[in-house]
Short mmCIF file of C-alpha atoms in Angstrom, two decimals:
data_model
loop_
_atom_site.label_atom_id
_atom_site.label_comp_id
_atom_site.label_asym_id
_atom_site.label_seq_id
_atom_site.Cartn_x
_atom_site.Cartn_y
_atom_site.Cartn_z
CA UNK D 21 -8.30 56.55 -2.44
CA UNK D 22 -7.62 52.79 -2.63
CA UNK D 23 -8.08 50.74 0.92
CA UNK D 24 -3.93 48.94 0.99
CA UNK D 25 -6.49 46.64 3.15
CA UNK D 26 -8.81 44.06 0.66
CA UNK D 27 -11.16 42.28 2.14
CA UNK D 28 -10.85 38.47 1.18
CA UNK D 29 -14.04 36.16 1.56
CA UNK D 30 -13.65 34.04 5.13
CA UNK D 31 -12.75 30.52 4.80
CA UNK D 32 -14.21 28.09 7.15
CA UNK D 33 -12.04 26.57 9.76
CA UNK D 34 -12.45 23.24 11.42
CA UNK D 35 -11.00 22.85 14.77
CA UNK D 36 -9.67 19.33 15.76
CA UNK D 37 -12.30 16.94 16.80
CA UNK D 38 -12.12 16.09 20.38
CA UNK D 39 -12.21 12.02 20.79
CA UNK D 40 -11.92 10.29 24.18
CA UNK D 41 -10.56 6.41 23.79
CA UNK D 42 -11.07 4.22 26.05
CA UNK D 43 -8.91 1.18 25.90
CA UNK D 44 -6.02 -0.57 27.25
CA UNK D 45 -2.46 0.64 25.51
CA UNK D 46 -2.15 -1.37 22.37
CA UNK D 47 -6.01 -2.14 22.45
CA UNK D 48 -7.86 -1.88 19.10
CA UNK D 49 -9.33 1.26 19.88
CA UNK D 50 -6.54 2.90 20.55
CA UNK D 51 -4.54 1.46 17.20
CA UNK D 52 -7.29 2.60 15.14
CA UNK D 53 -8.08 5.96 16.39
CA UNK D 54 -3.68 7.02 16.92
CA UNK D 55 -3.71 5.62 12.89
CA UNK D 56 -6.66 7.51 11.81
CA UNK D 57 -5.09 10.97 13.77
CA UNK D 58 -1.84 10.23 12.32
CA UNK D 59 -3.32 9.63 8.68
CA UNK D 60 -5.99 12.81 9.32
CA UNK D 61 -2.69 15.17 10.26
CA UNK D 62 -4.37 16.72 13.52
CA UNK D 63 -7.74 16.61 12.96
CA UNK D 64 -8.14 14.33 15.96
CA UNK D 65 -7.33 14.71 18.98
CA UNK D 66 -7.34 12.37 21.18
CA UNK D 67 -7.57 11.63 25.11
CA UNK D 68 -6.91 7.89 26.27
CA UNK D 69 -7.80 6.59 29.68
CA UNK D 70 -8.17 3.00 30.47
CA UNK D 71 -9.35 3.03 33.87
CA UNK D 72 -13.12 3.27 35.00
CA UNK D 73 -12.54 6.05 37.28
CA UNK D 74 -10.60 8.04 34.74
CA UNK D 75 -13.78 7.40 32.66
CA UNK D 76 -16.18 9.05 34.58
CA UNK D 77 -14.14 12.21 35.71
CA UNK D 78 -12.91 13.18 32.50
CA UNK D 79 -16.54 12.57 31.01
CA UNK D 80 -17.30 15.16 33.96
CA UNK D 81 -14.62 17.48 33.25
CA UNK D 82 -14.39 17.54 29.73
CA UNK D 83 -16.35 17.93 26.29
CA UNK D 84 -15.41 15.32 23.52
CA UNK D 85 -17.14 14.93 19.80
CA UNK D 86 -16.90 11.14 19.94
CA UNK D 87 -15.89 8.49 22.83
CA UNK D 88 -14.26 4.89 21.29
CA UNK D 89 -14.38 2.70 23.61
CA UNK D 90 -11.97 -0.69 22.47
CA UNK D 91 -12.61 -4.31 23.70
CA UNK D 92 -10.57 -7.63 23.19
CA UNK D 93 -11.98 -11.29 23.81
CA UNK D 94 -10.33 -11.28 27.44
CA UNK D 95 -11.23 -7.54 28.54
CA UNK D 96 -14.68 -6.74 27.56
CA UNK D 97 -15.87 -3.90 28.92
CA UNK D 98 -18.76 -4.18 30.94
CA UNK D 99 -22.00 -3.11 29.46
CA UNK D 100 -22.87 -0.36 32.25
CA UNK D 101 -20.34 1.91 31.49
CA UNK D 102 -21.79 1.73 28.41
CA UNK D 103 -24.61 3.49 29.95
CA UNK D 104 -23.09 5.49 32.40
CA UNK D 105 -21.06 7.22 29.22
CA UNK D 106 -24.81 8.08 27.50
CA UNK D 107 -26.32 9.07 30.61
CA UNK D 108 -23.35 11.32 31.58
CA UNK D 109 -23.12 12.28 27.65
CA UNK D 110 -26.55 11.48 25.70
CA UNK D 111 -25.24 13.89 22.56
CA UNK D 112 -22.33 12.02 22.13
CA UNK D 113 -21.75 9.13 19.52
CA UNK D 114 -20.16 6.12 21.54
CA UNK D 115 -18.28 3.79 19.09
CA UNK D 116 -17.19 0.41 20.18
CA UNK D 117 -13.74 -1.31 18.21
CA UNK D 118 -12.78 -4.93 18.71
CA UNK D 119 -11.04 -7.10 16.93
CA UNK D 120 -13.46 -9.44 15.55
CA UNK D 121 -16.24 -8.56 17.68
CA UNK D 122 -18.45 -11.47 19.47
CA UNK D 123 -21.59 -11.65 18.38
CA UNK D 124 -23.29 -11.27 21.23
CA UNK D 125 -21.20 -8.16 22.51
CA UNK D 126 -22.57 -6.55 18.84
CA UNK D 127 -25.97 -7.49 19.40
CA UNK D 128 -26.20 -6.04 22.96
CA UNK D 129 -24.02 -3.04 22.36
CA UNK D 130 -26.52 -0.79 20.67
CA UNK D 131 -29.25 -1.23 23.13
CA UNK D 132 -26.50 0.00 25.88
CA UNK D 133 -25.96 2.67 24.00
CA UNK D 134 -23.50 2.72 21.80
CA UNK D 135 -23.65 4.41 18.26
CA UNK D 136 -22.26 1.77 16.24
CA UNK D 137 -19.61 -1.39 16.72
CA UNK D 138 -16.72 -1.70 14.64
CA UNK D 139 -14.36 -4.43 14.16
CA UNK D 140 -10.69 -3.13 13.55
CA UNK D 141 -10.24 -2.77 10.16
CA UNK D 142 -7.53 -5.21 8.39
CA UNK D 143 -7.17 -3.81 4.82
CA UNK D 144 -6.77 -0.15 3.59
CA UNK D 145 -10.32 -0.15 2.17
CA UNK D 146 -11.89 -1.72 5.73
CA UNK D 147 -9.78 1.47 6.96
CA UNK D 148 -10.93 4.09 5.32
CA UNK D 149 -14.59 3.24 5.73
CA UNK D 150 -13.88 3.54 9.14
CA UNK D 151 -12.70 6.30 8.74
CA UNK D 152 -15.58 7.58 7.01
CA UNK D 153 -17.84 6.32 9.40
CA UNK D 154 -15.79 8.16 12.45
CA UNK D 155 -16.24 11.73 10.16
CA UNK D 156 -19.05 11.34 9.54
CA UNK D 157 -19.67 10.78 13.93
CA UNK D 158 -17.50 13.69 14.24
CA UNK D 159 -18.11 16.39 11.50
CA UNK D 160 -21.35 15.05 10.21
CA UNK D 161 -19.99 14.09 7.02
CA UNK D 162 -17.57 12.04 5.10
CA UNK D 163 -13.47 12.39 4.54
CA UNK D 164 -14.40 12.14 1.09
CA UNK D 165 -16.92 15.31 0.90
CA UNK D 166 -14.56 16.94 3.66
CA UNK D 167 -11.45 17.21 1.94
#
């Protein structure tokens, strides 16, 4: 007797990445990572809070793959909650965005503890390295080896 149900090989699902951005509305954090969810159809999802308080209590409340946190030459954000972000999370990557990042915010980033700074990209092929660079943060590889 023939089973009417076959049995078809499981394909592996991946669930949307969970990214918290931190950054004013219209910051470059927030431009890059609502162009990169747009462009990766749902495969980011992301929660933006610009507030220091919000920070902390969704940090507390929540579980996120990846936090971007934006700056701009007349809002940088201060350095501790650089470090309150890796003490509260010390498994997740913290990315900082800018556009054209100051030196000495890139240089004393890191040792705060962020992952890795980017400036926001300006061409297609400065975006999808960043884009790259985020999936590989995220899923532990590239768009390119994803898709």
């Amino acid at each position: 007797m023939h089973s009417l149900i076959q049995s078809e090989p499981y394909q592996s699902v991946r669930c949307s990445a969970q990214v918290l951005v931190i950054d004013r509305r219209g910051g470059p954090a927030s431009i890059l990572m609502d162009t990169l969810s747009r462009l990766l159809d749902g495969d980011l999802s992301l929660t933006e809070v610009d507030r220091r308080f919000d920070v902390l209590h969704v940090l507390d409340c929540f579980c996120f793959d990846l936090v971007v946190i934006g700056i701009d030459h007349d809002r940088v954000v201060d350095l501790t909650l650089l470090r309150e972000i890796t003490r509260l999370r010390p498994d997740v990557p913290v990315l900082v965005v800018g556009a054209q990042v100051p030196r000495f915010f890139n240089q004393y980033a890191r040792p705060y503890g962020a992952s890795d700074v980017l400036d926001l990209p300006e061409r297609a092929a400065d975006l999808r390295r960043a884009a790259d660079q985020i999936s590989r943060y995220v899923y532990g590889d590239t768009l390119a080896s994803a898709g």
